[in-house]
Amino acid sequence: MRDIETVLFDLGGVLVDWDPRYLYRKMFKDDAEMERFLAEVCHPHWNHLHDQGMLSFANSIPDLQHRYPQHHDEIAAWQERWPEMLGGAIERTVGILEDLKKRKKVRLFALTNWSAETWPHALERFEFLDHFEDILVSGQEKLAKPDPRIFDLAISRFKLNPRETLFIDDSERNIQQARELGFITHWFRDPVKLQRELIEYQLY
């Protein structure tokens, strides 16, 4: 059994249910057209560049509107109606976080790929973020997972020993990178499996 002193949480997909389809199902009558839009216009790499702090809405929105004028309103909505992409907190995982906070056995931090421009919406909406000792937000640092430099920054800023830190993320690429850097990892799929593993580590 490995000793764990710290738990480092991802947010989106672990504690926060974020999906642009929550918004765009309201704007597209046809699911196939919506999926094309999300694959070809406001696509995952474009979103990642915002999370990475490499694009700002002030530049990226007008650029896409120029290139795809037929989707002018849908592109604008990515910024104007962004909170509608939030499905809410993943309550079962939030409950696990709250229990860890109460037990005081580990330090709690978060490392999230999140745009600096939309991060204030998260702070306003999710009170559970106060449970963390600190949060490293990719868009504020201009680094994003799985870049090893953002893990190194978390190690330095939070004073982590990776071999005593459990990193929880729903992205296999992020998990693989963290594992290469020596972290103990949990590839998140559902709260029940996470809780079971925390029990095995005698943290829960």
mmCIF file of N, CA and C in Angstrom, residues 24 27-42 46 60-80:
data_model
loop_
_atom_site.group_PDB
_atom_site.id
_atom_site.type_symbol
_atom_site.label_atom_id
_atom_site.label_comp_id
_atom_site.label_asym_id
_atom_site.label_seq_id
_atom_site.Cartn_x
_atom_site.Cartn_y
_atom_site.Cartn_z
ATOM 1 N N TYR A 24 -25.807 23.630 -27.324
ATOM 2 C CA TYR A 24 -26.059 23.597 -28.765
ATOM 3 C C TYR A 24 -27.236 22.723 -29.168
ATOM 4 N N MET A 27 -29.792 25.080 -29.983
ATOM 5 C CA MET A 27 -29.579 25.940 -31.145
ATOM 6 C C MET A 27 -29.661 25.198 -32.470
ATOM 7 N N PHE A 28 -29.419 23.888 -32.437
ATOM 8 C CA PHE A 28 -29.488 23.078 -33.652
ATOM 9 C C PHE A 28 -30.698 22.154 -33.589
ATOM 10 N N LYS A 29 -31.441 22.114 -34.656
ATOM 11 C CA LYS A 29 -32.578 21.202 -34.725
ATOM 12 C C LYS A 29 -32.137 19.779 -35.072
ATOM 13 N N ASP A 30 -30.985 19.681 -35.699
ATOM 14 C CA ASP A 30 -30.494 18.387 -36.170
ATOM 15 C C ASP A 30 -29.209 18.027 -35.414
ATOM 16 N N ASP A 31 -29.190 16.860 -34.766
ATOM 17 C CA ASP A 31 -28.021 16.452 -33.989
ATOM 18 C C ASP A 31 -26.782 16.269 -34.861
ATOM 19 N N ALA A 32 -26.967 15.752 -36.055
ATOM 20 C CA ALA A 32 -25.822 15.533 -36.940
ATOM 21 C C ALA A 32 -25.175 16.864 -37.318
ATOM 22 N N GLU A 33 -25.984 17.879 -37.560
ATOM 23 C CA GLU A 33 -25.444 19.204 -37.884
ATOM 24 C C GLU A 33 -24.705 19.785 -36.679
ATOM 25 N N MET A 34 -25.268 19.579 -35.497
ATOM 26 C CA MET A 34 -24.601 20.035 -34.275
ATOM 27 C C MET A 34 -23.241 19.365 -34.115
ATOM 28 N N GLU A 35 -23.191 18.059 -34.344
ATOM 29 C CA GLU A 35 -21.929 17.338 -34.189
ATOM 30 C C GLU A 35 -20.894 17.795 -35.216
ATOM 31 N N ARG A 36 -21.336 18.109 -36.430
ATOM 32 C CA ARG A 36 -20.401 18.657 -37.423
ATOM 33 C C ARG A 36 -19.849 19.989 -36.960
ATOM 34 N N PHE A 37 -20.712 20.831 -36.419
ATOM 35 C CA PHE A 37 -20.282 22.132 -35.909
ATOM 36 C C PHE A 37 -19.231 21.966 -34.810
ATOM 37 N N LEU A 38 -19.462 21.031 -33.891
ATOM 38 C CA LEU A 38 -18.549 20.827 -32.775
ATOM 39 C C LEU A 38 -17.269 20.105 -33.196
ATOM 40 N N ALA A 39 -17.309 19.430 -34.329
ATOM 41 C CA ALA A 39 -16.119 18.738 -34.829
ATOM 42 C C ALA A 39 -15.285 19.591 -35.765
ATOM 43 N N GLU A 40 -15.941 20.553 -36.454
ATOM 44 C CA GLU A 40 -15.258 21.281 -37.519
ATOM 45 C C GLU A 40 -15.137 22.785 -37.270
ATOM 46 N N VAL A 41 -16.017 23.358 -36.473
ATOM 47 C CA VAL A 41 -16.004 24.811 -36.257
ATOM 48 C C VAL A 41 -15.465 25.112 -34.851
ATOM 49 N N CYS A 42 -16.290 24.987 -33.850
ATOM 50 C CA CYS A 42 -15.821 25.120 -32.459
ATOM 51 C C CYS A 42 -15.376 23.737 -31.983
ATOM 52 N N TRP A 46 -9.645 23.781 -30.865
ATOM 53 C CA TRP A 46 -9.921 25.226 -30.726
ATOM 54 C C TRP A 46 -10.229 25.549 -29.269
ATOM 55 N N SER A 60 -10.658 34.997 -31.299
ATOM 56 C CA SER A 60 -11.077 33.728 -31.904
ATOM 57 C C SER A 60 -12.515 33.751 -32.414
ATOM 58 N N ILE A 61 -13.403 34.443 -31.712
ATOM 59 C CA ILE A 61 -14.815 34.470 -32.133
ATOM 60 C C ILE A 61 -14.969 35.186 -33.473
ATOM 61 N N PRO A 62 -14.466 36.432 -33.635
ATOM 62 C CA PRO A 62 -14.601 37.100 -34.939
ATOM 63 C C PRO A 62 -13.916 36.327 -36.076
ATOM 64 N N ASP A 63 -12.790 35.691 -35.770
ATOM 65 C CA ASP A 63 -12.092 34.928 -36.808
ATOM 66 C C ASP A 63 -12.963 33.786 -37.322
ATOM 67 N N LEU A 64 -13.561 33.039 -36.403
ATOM 68 C CA LEU A 64 -14.435 31.941 -36.830
ATOM 69 C C LEU A 64 -15.680 32.456 -37.535
ATOM 70 N N GLN A 65 -16.230 33.558 -37.060
ATOM 71 C CA GLN A 65 -17.429 34.117 -37.705
ATOM 72 C C GLN A 65 -17.128 34.548 -39.136
ATOM 73 N N HIS A 66 -15.903 35.026 -39.358
ATOM 74 C CA HIS A 66 -15.500 35.396 -40.718
ATOM 75 C C HIS A 66 -15.378 34.155 -41.603
ATOM 76 N N ARG A 67 -14.841 33.093 -41.035
ATOM 77 C CA ARG A 67 -14.617 31.872 -41.811
ATOM 78 C C ARG A 67 -15.892 31.062 -41.992
ATOM 79 N N TYR A 68 -16.807 31.153 -41.017
ATOM 80 C CA TYR A 68 -18.054 30.383 -41.071
ATOM 81 C C TYR A 68 -19.249 31.305 -40.820
ATOM 82 N N PRO A 69 -19.519 32.224 -41.738
ATOM 83 C CA PRO A 69 -20.593 33.206 -41.500
ATOM 84 C C PRO A 69 -21.967 32.562 -41.309
ATOM 85 N N GLN A 70 -22.158 31.375 -41.851
ATOM 86 C CA GLN A 70 -23.442 30.691 -41.689
ATOM 87 C C GLN A 70 -23.687 30.269 -40.232
ATOM 88 N N HIS A 71 -22.624 30.277 -39.420
ATOM 89 C CA HIS A 71 -22.740 29.896 -38.006
ATOM 90 C C HIS A 71 -22.415 31.077 -37.091
ATOM 91 N N HIS A 72 -22.678 32.282 -37.575
ATOM 92 C CA HIS A 72 -22.337 33.488 -36.810
ATOM 93 C C HIS A 72 -22.891 33.437 -35.392
ATOM 94 N N ASP A 73 -24.176 33.150 -35.240
ATOM 95 C CA ASP A 73 -24.810 33.178 -33.924
ATOM 96 C C ASP A 73 -24.336 32.035 -33.038
ATOM 97 N N GLU A 74 -24.147 30.875 -33.630
ATOM 98 C CA GLU A 74 -23.714 29.718 -32.844
ATOM 99 C C GLU A 74 -22.294 29.935 -32.305
ATOM 100 N N ILE A 75 -21.442 30.549 -33.115
ATOM 101 C CA ILE A 75 -20.077 30.835 -32.667
ATOM 102 C C ILE A 75 -20.093 31.872 -31.546
ATOM 103 N N ALA A 76 -20.897 32.909 -31.716
ATOM 104 C CA ALA A 76 -21.002 33.929 -30.670
ATOM 105 C C ALA A 76 -21.486 33.332 -29.360
ATOM 106 N N ALA A 77 -22.356 32.343 -29.448
ATOM 107 C CA ALA A 77 -22.933 31.735 -28.245
ATOM 108 C C ALA A 77 -21.891 31.035 -27.399
ATOM 109 N N TRP A 78 -20.783 30.596 -28.018
ATOM 110 C CA TRP A 78 -19.750 29.911 -27.235
ATOM 111 C C TRP A 78 -19.265 30.811 -26.099
ATOM 112 N N GLN A 79 -19.181 32.086 -26.374
ATOM 113 C CA GLN A 79 -18.798 33.029 -25.330
ATOM 114 C C GLN A 79 -20.011 33.563 -24.572
ATOM 115 N N GLU A 80 -21.017 34.021 -25.316
ATOM 116 C CA GLU A 80 -22.141 34.724 -24.692
ATOM 117 C C GLU A 80 -23.001 33.814 -23.819
#
